[in-house]
Tab-separated table of C-alpha atoms in Angstrom:
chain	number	residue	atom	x	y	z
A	1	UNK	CA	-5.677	-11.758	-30.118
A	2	UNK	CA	-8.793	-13.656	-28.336
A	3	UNK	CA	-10.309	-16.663	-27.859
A	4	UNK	CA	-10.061	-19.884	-29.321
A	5	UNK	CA	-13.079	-21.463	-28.351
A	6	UNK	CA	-16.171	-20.759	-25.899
A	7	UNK	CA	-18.219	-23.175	-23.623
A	8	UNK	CA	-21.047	-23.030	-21.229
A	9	UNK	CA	-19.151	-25.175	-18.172
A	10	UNK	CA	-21.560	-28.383	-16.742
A	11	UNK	CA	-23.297	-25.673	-14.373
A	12	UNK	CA	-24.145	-22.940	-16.743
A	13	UNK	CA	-21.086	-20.627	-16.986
A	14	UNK	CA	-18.936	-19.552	-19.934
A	15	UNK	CA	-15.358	-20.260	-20.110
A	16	UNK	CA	-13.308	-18.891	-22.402
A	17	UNK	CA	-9.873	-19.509	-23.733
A	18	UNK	CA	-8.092	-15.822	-23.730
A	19	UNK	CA	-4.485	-14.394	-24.670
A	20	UNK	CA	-3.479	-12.052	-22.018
A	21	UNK	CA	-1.473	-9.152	-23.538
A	22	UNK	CA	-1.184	-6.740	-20.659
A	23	UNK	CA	-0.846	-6.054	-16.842
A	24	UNK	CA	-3.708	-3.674	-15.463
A	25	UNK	CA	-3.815	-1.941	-11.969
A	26	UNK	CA	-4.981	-4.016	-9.233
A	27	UNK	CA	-3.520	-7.574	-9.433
A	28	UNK	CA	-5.371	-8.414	-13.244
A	29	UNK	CA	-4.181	-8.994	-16.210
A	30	UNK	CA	-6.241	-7.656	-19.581
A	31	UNK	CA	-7.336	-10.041	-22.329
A	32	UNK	CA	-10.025	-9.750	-25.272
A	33	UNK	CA	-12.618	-11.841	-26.392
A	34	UNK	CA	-14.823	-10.509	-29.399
A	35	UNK	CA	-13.248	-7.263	-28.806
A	36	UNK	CA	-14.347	-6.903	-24.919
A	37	UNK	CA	-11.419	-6.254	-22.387
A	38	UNK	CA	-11.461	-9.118	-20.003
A	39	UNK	CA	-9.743	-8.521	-16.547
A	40	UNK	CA	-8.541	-11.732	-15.589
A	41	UNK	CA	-6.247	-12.656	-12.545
A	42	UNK	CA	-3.652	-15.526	-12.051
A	43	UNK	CA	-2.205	-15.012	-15.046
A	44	UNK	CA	0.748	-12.724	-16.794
A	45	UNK	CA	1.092	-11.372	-20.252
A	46	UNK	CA	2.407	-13.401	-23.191
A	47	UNK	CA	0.148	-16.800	-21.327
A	48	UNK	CA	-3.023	-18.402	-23.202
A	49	UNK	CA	-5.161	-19.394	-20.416
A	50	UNK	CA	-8.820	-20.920	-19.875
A	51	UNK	CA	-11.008	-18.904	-17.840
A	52	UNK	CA	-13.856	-18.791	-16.284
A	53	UNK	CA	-16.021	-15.663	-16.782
A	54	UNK	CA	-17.212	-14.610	-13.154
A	55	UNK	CA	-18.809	-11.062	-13.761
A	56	UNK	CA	-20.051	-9.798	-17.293
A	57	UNK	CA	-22.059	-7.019	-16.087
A	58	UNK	CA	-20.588	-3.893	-17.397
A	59	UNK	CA	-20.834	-2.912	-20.994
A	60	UNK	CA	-16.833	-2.146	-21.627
A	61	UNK	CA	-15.161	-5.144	-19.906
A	62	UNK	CA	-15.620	-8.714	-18.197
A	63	UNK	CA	-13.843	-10.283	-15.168
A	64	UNK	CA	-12.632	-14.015	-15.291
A	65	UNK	CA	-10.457	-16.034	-13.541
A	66	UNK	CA	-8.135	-18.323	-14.784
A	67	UNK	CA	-8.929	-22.182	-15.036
A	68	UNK	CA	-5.949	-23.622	-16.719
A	69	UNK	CA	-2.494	-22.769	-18.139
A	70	UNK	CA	-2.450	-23.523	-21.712
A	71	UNK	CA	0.385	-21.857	-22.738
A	72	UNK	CA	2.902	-20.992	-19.694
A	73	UNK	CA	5.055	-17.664	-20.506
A	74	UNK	CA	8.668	-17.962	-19.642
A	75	UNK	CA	8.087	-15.953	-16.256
A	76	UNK	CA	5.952	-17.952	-14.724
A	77	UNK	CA	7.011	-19.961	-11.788
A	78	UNK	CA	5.227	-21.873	-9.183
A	79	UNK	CA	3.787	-20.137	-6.876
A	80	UNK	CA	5.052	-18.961	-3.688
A	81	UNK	CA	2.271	-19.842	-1.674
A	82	UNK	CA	0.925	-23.298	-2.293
A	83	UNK	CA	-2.640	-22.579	-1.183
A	84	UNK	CA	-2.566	-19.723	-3.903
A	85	UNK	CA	-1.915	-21.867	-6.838
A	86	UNK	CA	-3.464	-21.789	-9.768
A	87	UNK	CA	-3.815	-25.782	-9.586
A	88	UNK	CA	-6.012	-25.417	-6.576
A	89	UNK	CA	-10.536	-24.132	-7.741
A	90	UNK	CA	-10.520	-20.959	-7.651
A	91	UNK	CA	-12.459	-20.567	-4.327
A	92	UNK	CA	-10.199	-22.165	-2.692
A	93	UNK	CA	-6.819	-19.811	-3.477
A	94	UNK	CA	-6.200	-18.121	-0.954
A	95	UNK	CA	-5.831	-13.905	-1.458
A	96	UNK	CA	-3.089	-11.866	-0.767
A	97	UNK	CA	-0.204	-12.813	-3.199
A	98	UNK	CA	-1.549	-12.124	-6.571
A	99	UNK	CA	1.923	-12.156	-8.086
A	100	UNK	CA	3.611	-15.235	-6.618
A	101	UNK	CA	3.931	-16.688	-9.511
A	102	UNK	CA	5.806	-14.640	-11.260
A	103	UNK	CA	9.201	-14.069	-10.928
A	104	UNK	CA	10.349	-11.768	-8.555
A	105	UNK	CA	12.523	-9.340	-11.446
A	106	UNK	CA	9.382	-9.965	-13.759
A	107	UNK	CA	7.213	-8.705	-10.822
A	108	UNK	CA	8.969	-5.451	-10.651
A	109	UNK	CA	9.122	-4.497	-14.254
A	110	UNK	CA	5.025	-5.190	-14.208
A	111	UNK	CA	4.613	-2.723	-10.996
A	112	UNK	CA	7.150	-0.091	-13.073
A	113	UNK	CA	4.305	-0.735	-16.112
A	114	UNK	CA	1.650	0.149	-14.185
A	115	UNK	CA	2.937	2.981	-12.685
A	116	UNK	CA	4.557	4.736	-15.654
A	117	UNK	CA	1.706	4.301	-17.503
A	118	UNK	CA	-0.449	5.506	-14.545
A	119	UNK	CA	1.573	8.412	-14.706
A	120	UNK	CA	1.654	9.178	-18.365
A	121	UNK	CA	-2.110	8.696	-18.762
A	122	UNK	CA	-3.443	10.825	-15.849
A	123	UNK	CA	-0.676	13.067	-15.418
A	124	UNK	CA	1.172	13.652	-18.571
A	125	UNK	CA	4.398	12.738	-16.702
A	126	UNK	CA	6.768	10.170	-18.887
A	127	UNK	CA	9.242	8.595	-16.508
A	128	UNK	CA	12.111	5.750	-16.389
A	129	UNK	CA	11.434	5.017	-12.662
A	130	UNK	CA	12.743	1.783	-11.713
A	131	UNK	CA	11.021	-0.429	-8.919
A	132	UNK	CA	13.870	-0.973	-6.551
A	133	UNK	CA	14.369	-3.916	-4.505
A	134	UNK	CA	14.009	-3.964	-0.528
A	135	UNK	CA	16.315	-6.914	1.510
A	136	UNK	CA	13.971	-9.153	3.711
A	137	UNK	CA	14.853	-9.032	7.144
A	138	UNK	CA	17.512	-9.647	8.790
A	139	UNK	CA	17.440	-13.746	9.866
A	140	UNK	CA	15.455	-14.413	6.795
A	141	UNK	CA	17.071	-17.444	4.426
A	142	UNK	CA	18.443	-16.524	0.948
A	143	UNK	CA	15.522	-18.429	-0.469
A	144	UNK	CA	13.314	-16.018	1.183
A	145	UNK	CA	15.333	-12.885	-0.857
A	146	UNK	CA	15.141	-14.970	-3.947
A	147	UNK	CA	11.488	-15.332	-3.698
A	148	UNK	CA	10.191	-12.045	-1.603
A	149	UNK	CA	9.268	-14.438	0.914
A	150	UNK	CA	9.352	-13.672	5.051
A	151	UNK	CA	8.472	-10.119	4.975
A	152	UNK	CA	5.178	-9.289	6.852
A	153	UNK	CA	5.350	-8.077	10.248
A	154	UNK	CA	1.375	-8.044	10.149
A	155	UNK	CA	-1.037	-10.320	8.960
A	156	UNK	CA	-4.983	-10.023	9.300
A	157	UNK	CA	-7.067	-13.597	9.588
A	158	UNK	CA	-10.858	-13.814	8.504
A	159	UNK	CA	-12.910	-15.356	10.339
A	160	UNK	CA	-15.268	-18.055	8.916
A	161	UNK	CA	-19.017	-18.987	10.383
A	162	UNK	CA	-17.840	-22.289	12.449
A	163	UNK	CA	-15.182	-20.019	13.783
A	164	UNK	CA	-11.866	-21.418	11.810
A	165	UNK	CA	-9.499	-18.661	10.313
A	166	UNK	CA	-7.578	-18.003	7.227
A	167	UNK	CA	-7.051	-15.614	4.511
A	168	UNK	CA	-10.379	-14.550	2.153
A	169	UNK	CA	-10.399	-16.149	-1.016
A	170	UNK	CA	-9.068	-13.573	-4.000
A	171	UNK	CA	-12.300	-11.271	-4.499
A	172	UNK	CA	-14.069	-12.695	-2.026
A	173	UNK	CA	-15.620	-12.911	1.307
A	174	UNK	CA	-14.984	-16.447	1.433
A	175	UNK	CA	-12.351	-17.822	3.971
A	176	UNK	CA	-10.162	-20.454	2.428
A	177	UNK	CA	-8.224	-22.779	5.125
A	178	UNK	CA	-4.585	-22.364	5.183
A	179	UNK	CA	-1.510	-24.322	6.854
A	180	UNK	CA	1.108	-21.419	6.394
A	181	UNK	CA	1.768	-17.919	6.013
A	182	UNK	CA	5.071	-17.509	3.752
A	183	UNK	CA	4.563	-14.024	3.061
A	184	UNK	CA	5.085	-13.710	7.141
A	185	UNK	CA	7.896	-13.005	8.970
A	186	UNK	CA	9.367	-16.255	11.124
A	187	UNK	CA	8.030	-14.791	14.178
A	188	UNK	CA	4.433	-14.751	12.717
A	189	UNK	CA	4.883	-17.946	11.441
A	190	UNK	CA	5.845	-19.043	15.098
A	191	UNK	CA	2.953	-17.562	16.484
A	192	UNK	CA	-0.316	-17.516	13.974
A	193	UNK	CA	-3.092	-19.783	15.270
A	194	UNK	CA	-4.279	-21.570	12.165
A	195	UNK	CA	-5.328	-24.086	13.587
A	196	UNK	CA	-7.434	-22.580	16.399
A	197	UNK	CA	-11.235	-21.463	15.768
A	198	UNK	CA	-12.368	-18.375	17.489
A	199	UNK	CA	-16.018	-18.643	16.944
A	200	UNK	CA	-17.745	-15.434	17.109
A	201	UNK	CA	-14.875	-13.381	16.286
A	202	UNK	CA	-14.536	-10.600	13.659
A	203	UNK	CA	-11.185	-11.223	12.819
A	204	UNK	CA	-7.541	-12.113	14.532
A	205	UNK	CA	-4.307	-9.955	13.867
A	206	UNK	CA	-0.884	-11.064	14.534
A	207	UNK	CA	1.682	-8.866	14.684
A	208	UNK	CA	5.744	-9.091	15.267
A	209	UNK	CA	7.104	-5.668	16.217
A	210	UNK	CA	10.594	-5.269	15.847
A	211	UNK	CA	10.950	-3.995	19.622
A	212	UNK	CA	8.645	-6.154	21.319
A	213	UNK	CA	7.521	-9.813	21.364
A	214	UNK	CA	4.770	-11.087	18.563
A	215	UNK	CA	1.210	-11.293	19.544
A	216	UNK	CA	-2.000	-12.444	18.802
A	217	UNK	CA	-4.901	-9.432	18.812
A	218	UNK	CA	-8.624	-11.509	18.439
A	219	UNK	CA	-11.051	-8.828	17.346
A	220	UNK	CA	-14.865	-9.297	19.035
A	221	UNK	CA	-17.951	-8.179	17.298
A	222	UNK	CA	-20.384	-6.367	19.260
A	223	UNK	CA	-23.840	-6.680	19.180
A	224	UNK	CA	-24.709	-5.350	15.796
A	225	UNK	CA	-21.749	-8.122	14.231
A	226	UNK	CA	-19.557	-4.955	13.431
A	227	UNK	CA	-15.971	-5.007	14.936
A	228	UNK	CA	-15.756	-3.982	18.128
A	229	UNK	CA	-12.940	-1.085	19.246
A	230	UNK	CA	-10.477	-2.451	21.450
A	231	UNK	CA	-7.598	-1.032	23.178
A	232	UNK	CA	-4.973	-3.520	23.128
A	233	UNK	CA	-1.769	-1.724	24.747
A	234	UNK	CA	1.577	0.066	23.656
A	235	UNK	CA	3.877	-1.314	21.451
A	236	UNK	CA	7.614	-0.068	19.913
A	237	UNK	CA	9.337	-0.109	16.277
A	238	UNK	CA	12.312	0.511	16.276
A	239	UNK	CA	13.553	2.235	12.753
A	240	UNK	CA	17.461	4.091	12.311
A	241	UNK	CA	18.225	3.847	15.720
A	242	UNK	CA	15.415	5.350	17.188
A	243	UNK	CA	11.983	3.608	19.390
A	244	UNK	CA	8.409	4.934	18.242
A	245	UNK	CA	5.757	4.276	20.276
A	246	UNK	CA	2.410	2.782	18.671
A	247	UNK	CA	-1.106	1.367	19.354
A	248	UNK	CA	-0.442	-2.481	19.159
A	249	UNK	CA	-3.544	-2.290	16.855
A	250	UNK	CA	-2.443	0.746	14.990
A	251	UNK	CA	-0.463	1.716	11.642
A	252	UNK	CA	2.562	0.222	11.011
A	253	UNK	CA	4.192	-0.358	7.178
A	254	UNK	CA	3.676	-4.062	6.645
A	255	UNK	CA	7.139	-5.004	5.200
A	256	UNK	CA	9.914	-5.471	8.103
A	257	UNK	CA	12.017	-2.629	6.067
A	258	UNK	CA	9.541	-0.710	4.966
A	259	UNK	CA	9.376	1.871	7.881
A	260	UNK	CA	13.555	2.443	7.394
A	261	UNK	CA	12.686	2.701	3.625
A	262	UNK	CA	10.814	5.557	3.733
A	263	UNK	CA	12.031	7.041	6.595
A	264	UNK	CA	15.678	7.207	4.106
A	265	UNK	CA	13.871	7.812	0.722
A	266	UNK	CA	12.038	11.108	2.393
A	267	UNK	CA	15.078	12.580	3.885
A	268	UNK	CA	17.198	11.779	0.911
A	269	UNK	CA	13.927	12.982	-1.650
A	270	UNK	CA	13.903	16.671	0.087
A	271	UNK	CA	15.851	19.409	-1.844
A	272	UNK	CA	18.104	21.151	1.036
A	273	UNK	CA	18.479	24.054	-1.115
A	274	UNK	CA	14.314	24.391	-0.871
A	275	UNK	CA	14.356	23.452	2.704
A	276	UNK	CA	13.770	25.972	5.726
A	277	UNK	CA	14.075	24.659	8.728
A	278	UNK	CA	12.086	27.681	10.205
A	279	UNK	CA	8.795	27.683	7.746
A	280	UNK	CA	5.554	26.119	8.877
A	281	UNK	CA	6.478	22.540	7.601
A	282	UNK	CA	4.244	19.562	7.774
A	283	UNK	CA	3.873	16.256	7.857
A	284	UNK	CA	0.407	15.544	6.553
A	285	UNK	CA	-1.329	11.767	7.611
A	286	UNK	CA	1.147	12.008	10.321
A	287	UNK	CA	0.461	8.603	11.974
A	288	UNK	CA	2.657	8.214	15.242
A	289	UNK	CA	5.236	10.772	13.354
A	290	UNK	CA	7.980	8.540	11.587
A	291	UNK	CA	8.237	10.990	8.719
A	292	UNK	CA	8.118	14.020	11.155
A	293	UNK	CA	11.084	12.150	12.586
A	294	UNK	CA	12.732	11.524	9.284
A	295	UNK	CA	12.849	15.620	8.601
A	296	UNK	CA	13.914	16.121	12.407
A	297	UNK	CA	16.502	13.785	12.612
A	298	UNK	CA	17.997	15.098	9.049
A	299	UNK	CA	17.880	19.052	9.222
A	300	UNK	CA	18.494	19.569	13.502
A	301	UNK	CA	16.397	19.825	16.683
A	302	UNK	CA	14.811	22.755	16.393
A	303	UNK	CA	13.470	22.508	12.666
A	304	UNK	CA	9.588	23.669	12.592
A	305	UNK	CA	7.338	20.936	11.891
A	306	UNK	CA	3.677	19.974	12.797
A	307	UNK	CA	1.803	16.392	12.350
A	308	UNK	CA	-1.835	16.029	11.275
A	309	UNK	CA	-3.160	13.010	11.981
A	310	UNK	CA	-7.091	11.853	12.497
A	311	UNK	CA	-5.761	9.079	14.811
A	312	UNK	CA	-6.318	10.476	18.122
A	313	UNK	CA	-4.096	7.779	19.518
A	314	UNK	CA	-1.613	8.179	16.935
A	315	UNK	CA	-0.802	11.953	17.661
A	316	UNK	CA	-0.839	11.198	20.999
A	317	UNK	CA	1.864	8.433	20.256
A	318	UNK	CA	3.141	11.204	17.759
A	319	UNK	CA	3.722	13.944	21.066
A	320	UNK	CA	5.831	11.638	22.587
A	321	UNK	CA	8.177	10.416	19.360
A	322	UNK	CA	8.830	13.972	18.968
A	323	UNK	CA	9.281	14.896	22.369
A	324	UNK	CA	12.863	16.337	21.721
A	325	UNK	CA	12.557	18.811	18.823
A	326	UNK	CA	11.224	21.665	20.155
A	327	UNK	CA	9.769	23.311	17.128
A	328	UNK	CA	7.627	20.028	16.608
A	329	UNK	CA	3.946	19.697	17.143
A	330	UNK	CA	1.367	16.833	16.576
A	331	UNK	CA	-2.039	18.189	15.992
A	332	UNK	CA	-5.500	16.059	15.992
A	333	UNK	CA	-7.759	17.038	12.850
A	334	UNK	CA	-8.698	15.708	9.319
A	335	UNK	CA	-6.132	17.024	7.323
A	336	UNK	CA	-8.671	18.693	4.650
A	337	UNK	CA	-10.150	20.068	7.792
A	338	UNK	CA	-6.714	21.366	8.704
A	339	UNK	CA	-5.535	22.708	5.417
A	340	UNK	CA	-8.775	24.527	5.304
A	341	UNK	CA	-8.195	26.717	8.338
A	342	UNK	CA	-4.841	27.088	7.270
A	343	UNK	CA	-6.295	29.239	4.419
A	344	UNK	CA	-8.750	30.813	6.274
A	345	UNK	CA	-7.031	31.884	9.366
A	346	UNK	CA	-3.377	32.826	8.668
A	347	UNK	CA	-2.210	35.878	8.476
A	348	UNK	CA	0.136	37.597	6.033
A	349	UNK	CA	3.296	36.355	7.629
A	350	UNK	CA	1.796	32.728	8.566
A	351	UNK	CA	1.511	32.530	5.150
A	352	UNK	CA	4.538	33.394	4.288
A	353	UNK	CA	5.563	30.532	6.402
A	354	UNK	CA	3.816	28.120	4.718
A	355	UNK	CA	4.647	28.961	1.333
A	356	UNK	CA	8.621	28.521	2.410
A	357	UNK	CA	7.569	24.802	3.549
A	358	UNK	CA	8.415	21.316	3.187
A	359	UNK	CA	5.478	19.274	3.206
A	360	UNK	CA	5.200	15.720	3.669
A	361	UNK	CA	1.968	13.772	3.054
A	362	UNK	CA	1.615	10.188	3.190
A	363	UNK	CA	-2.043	9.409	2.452
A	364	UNK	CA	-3.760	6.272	2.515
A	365	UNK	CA	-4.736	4.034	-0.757
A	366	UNK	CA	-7.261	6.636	-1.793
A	367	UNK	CA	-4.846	9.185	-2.004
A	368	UNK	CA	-5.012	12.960	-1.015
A	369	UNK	CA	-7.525	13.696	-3.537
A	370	UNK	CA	-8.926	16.628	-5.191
A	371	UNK	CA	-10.166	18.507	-1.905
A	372	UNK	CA	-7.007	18.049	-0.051
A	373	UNK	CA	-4.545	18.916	-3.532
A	374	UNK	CA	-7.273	21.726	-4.018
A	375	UNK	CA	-6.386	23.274	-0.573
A	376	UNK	CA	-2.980	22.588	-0.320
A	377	UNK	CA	-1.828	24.352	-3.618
A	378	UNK	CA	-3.713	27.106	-2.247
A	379	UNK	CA	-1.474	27.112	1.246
A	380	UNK	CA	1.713	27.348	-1.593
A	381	UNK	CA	4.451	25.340	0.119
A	382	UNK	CA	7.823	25.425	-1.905
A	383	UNK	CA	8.141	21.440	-1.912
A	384	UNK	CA	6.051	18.786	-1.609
A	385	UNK	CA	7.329	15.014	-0.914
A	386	UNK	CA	4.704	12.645	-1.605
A	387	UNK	CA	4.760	9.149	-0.374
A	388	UNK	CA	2.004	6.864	-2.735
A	389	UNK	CA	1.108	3.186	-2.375
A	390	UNK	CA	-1.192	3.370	-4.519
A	391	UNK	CA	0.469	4.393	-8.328
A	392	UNK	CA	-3.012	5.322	-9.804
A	393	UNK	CA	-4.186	7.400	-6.920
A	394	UNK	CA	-0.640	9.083	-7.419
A	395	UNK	CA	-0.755	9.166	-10.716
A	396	UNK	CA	-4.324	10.957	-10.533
A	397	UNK	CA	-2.849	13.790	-7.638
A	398	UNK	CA	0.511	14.552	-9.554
A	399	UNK	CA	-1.852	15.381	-12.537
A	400	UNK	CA	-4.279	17.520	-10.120
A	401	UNK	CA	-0.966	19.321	-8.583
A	402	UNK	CA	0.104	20.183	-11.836
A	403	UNK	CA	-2.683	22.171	-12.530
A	404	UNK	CA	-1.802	24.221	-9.834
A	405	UNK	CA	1.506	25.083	-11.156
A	406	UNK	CA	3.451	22.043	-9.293
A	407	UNK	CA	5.848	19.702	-10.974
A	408	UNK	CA	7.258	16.326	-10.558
A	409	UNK	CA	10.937	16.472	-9.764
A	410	UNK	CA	12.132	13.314	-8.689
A	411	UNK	CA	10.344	9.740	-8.263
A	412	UNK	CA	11.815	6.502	-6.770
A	413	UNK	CA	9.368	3.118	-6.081
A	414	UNK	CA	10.155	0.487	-3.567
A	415	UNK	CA	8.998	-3.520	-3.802
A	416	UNK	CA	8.021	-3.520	-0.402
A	417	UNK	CA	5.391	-5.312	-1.042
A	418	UNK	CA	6.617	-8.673	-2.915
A	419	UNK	CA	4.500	-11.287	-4.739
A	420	UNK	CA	1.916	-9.248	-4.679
A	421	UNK	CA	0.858	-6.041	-7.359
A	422	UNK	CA	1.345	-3.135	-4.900
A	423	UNK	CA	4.484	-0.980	-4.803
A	424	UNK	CA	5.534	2.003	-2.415
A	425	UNK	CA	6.803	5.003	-4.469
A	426	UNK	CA	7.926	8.513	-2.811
A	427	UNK	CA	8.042	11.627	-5.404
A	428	UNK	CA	9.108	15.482	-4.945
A	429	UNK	CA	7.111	17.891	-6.540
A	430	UNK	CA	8.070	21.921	-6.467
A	431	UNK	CA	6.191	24.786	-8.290
């Protein structure tokens, strides 16, 4: 499979006509041409596309994006987002829904790909995980669940030089002009500015808690053009019945489910029979203590449990969420930091306490890593629930933790994330 023909375009670059075989991690799609790999976006396997070749600098592989559709494959569809499409130059599509147009089933069984392969290349782990679907919010049409429409809760604007906002181009620093969000809740539809311009401005966040009315955040710059910190105020989520305070500019998942996802997935994921509600269990990347809360609310009030979180603010928030278990405790530190001490400082029967844990980690897209995996096989807990959404960065610490004796027990991935190539998976993992 490659090309059928090459050109130099009217301003000097090379477009080439490419068979795409394959999904790859990240949004891409792999193609050949004279034997190179070609990463190439906007496209889906089985399609023969023209491209334009936009970075041949490495030796092993070229990125392109695609031009035209020669040769549709039967799961295309058009796009979600009209300012995406592939009819529209390239610089002009707006980013952020790298998948909308495929369809939605089609979009699944490409994130499964990519993680089970993921999986069985850096981890030696086969697996028949299935990407399950997430329902949109409640009020959301049944278009919007037939086309994983209406989900965010959160949506970050660029802003450009003359002071007009939109998304950034795909790959790019560019900010393409948009007249709608569809990936957005109602409420953030109701309330995004698109057609204001906030010269000046680093960036504007809107944001539609599901306690509290949406907002607008605008982001200054200080005098170096960086972002400039800003305390914008308290805000609440509500998830299974229960309120959790937040920074309005802090963490939150994205997807207007997502939070009640997990929060389910890691109380259902941990093995009762290798729980003790009286070890030195953690919740590790903590945030404002939703998982914490998950364990608590699943195993009784006075079940041992301590949150690490970097966020100052956050464990703050995190005191007060957990306010009513009175073995919990929210700790400030890095959690390499933490784990560190951990194995430095316990004694014999603190120890013992950790190696009868339940730990919880929910790192972000980089993953825990080979410092943090390092130092937490060598605190021993008995079982370790792992929430990913990244599959390669969980791919790479399942195959770290195994070579600390630790196996994978149990994996389940979530589509909160639709139209676009990321996936939330959670996975249990026990020596």
């Amino acid at each position: 499979m490659g090309t059928s023909s090459t050109r130099e375009s009217g301003v000097g670059v090379t477009e080439v006509e490419l068979d795409v075989t394959n999904v790859a991690h990240g949004g891409v799609f792999v193609a050949r041409h004279d034997g190179r790999v070609v990463f190439v976006g906007d496209t889906l396997p089985g399609e023969r596309v023209r491209a334009r070749i936009t970075d041949d600098g490495h030796k092993s592989f070229w990125r392109a994006e695609t031009v035209e559709v020669l040769e549709a494959a039967p799961e295309r569809r058009p796009h979600v987002w009209s300012e995406a499409s592939v009819d529209r130059a390239p610089s002009e599509r707006a980013g952020g829904a790298e998948f909308g147009h495929i369809r939605l089933e089609h979009q699944r069984e490409l994130k499964r790909q990519v993680l089970a392969d993921a999986l069985q290349r850096m981890a030696g782990v086969e697996t028949d995980v299935t990407v399950e679907a997430v329902a949109p919010p409640a009020g959301a049409t049944g278009v919007a669940e037939a086309d994983g429409t209406c989900w965010r809760t959160r949506v970050r604007l660029q802003v450009a030089d003359d002071g007009s906002i939109g998304p950034y181009a795909s790959r790019t620093h560019r900010v393409v002009d948009v007249g709608s969000l569809p990936l957005a809740t109602v409420r953030i539809g109701e309330v995004a500015p698109l057609t204001r311009r906030f010269p000046g401005a680093a960036h504007v966040d809107v944001i539609a808690p599901s306690a509290d009315s949406a907002r607008v955040l605008v982001v200054e710059r200080d005098g170096k053009g960086r972002p400039k910190p800003a305390r914008h105020g308290v805000i609440h989520e509500t998830v299974a019945g229960r309120t959790f305070r937040l920074e309005t500019g802090g963490f939150w998942q994205v997807h207007a489910r997502a939070a009640e996802t997990l929060y389910h997935a890691v109380q259902d994921m941990i093995d009762e029979g290798d729980f003790d509600p009286r070890a030195s269990n953690l919740d590790l990347y903590g945030g404002v203590g939703l998982l914490a809360v998950a364990v608590g609310d699943r195993f009784g009030e006075t079940v041992r449990i301590t949150t690490v979180e970097s966020d100052a603010r956050a464990t703050e928030h995190a005191t007060e969420n957990l306010a009513e278990w009175i073995g919990a405790n929210a700790l400030t530190d890095r959690v390499d930091r933490y784990l560190q001490h951990v194995t430095r400082e316990a004694g014999a029967a603190e120890r013992r306490s950790f190696e009868a844990a339940t730990v919880v980690l929910d790192p972000p897209r980089a993953g825990a890593g080979r410092a943090v995996v390092d130092r937490l096989a060598a605190v021993g807990p008995r079982q370790l629930v792992y929430v990913a959404c990244d599959p390669v960065a969980l791919a790479r610490d399942v195959g770290l933790l195994r070579e600390h004796g630790y196996e994978l027990r149990e994996l389940r991935a979530f589509d909160l994330f639709p139209n676009t190539h990321h996936l939330e998976a959670v996975a249990r993992l026990t020596r």
